[in-house]
XYZ file of C-alpha atoms in Angstrom:
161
model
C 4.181 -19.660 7.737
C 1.976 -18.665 4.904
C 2.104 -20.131 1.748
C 5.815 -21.588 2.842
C 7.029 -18.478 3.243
C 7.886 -17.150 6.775
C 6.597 -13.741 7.278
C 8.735 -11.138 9.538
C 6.477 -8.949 10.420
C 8.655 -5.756 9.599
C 10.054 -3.214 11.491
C 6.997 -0.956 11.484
C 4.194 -3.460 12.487
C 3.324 -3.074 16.108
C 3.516 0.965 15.382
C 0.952 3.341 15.161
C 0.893 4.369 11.181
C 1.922 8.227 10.917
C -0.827 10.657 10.260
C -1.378 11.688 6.755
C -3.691 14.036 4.803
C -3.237 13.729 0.533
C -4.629 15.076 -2.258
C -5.794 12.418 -5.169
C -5.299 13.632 -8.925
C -9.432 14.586 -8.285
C -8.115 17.116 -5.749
C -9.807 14.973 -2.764
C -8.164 14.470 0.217
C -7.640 11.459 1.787
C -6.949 11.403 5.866
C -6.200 8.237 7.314
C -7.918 8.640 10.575
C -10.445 8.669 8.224
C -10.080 5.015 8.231
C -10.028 4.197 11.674
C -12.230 1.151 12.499
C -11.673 -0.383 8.920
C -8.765 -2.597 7.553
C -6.098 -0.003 5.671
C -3.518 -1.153 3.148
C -1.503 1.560 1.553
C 0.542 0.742 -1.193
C 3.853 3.147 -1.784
C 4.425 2.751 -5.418
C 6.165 4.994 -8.247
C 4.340 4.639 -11.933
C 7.326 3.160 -13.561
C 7.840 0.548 -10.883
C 7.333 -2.742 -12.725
C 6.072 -4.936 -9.688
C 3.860 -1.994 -8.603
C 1.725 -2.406 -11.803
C 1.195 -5.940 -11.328
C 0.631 -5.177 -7.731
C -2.107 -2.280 -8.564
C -3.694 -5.498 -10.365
C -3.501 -7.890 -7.073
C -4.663 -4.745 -5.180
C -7.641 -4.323 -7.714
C -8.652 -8.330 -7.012
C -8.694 -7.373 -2.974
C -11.344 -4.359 -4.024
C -13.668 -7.285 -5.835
C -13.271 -9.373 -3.315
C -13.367 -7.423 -0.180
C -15.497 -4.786 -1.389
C -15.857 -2.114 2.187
C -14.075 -4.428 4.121
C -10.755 -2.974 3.168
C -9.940 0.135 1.667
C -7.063 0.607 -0.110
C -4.808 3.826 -0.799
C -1.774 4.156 -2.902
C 0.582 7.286 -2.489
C 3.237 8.548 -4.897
C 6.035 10.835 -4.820
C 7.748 13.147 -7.398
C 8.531 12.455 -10.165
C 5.231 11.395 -10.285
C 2.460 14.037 -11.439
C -0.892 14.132 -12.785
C 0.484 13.031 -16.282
C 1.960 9.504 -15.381
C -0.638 8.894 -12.521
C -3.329 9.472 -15.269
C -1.530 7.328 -17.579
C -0.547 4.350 -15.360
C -4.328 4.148 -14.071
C -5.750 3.607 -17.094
C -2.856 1.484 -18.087
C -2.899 -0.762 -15.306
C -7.382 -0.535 -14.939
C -6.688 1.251 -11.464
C -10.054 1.992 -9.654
C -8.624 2.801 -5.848
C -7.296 6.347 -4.971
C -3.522 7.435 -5.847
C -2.687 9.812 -3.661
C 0.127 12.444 -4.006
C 2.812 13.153 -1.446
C 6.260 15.232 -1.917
C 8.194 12.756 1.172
C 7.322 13.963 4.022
C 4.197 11.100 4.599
C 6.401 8.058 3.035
C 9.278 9.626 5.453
C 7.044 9.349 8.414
C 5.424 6.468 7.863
C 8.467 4.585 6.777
C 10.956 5.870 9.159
C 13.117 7.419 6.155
C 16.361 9.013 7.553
C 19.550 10.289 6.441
C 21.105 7.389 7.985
C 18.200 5.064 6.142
C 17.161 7.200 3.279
C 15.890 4.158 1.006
C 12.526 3.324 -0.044
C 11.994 -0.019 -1.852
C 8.801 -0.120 -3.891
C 6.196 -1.360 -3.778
C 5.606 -1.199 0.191
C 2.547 -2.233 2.007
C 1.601 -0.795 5.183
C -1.457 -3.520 6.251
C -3.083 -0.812 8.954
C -5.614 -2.611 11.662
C -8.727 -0.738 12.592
C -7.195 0.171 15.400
C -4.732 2.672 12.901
C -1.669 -0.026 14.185
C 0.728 -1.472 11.479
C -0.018 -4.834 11.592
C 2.425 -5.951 8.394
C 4.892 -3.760 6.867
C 6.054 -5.873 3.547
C 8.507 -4.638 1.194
C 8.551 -6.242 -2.435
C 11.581 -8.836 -2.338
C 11.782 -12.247 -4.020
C 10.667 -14.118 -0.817
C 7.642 -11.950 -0.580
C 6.853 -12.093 -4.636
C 3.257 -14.088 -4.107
C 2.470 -11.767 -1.886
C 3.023 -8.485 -4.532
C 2.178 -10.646 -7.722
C 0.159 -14.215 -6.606
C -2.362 -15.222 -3.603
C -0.360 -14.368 -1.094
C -1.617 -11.622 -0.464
C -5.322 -12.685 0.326
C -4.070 -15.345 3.226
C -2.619 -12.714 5.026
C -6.062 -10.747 4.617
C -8.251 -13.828 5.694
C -6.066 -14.197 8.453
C -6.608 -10.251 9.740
C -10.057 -10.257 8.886
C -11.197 -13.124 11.677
């Protein structure tokens, strides 16, 4: 229990987090073995997702307080483009990479299928060190002090020990 709330862990924690290379709106790419011995959250968001821009703000409170300690990357998908990435990090004071992907990393790294072709944003992918899913949280009503309060930062405290 955190916070009262009893976290599942998700389908995806216990998995190894699918290999990725992305571009940022800089043109940098961002590989997540790159990451490997640090604590990884990656946010899948979409600019015009309400609880993702109060989320970007939570996320932006883990960078202060965390500071190396985690990294964070968030990773869009079309319709997203340079225009509304540009627009919603200023809008929303964003300071962590946004990277962009057309599917095929979200669909790997989220098990998208035909049979399960949805994607409910935001999702956060909480990657160990070890490049292991160790949450996999999806933006519900149960889970909304997680994506908009404190919750968030118990969870961290806990992984960081």
């Amino acid at each position: 229990f955190l916070f009262g709330l009893a976290l599942e862990a998700g389908p995806l924690a216990g998995k190894r987090v699918a290999s990725f290379t992305l571009p940022d709106s800089q043109g940098r790419y961002h590989d997540v073995l790159d990451y490997r011995g640090k604590l990884l959250l990656i946010d899948i968001m979409r600019t015009d997702c309400p609880h993702c821009g109060t989320f970007s703000k939570v996320l932006e409170r883990v960078k202060a307080r965390y500071g190396d300690r985690i990294h964070i990357l968030s990773i869009v998908n079309p319709p997203d483009n340079q225009q509304t990435v540009a627009a919603y990090v200023a809008r929303n004071k964003v300071t962590t990479p946004i990277l962009f992907d057309f599917g095929q990393a979200v669909a790997a790294m989220l098990n998208i299928t035909p049979q399960n072709p949805t994607i409910k944003l935001p999702t956060l992918l909480i990657v160990g060190p070890d490049g292991i899913i160790r949450e996999d949280l999806v933006y519900d009503e149960s889970r909304k002090n997680i994506f908009e309060g404190e919750g968030l930062f118990g969870i961290l405290d806990r992984l960081l020990k």
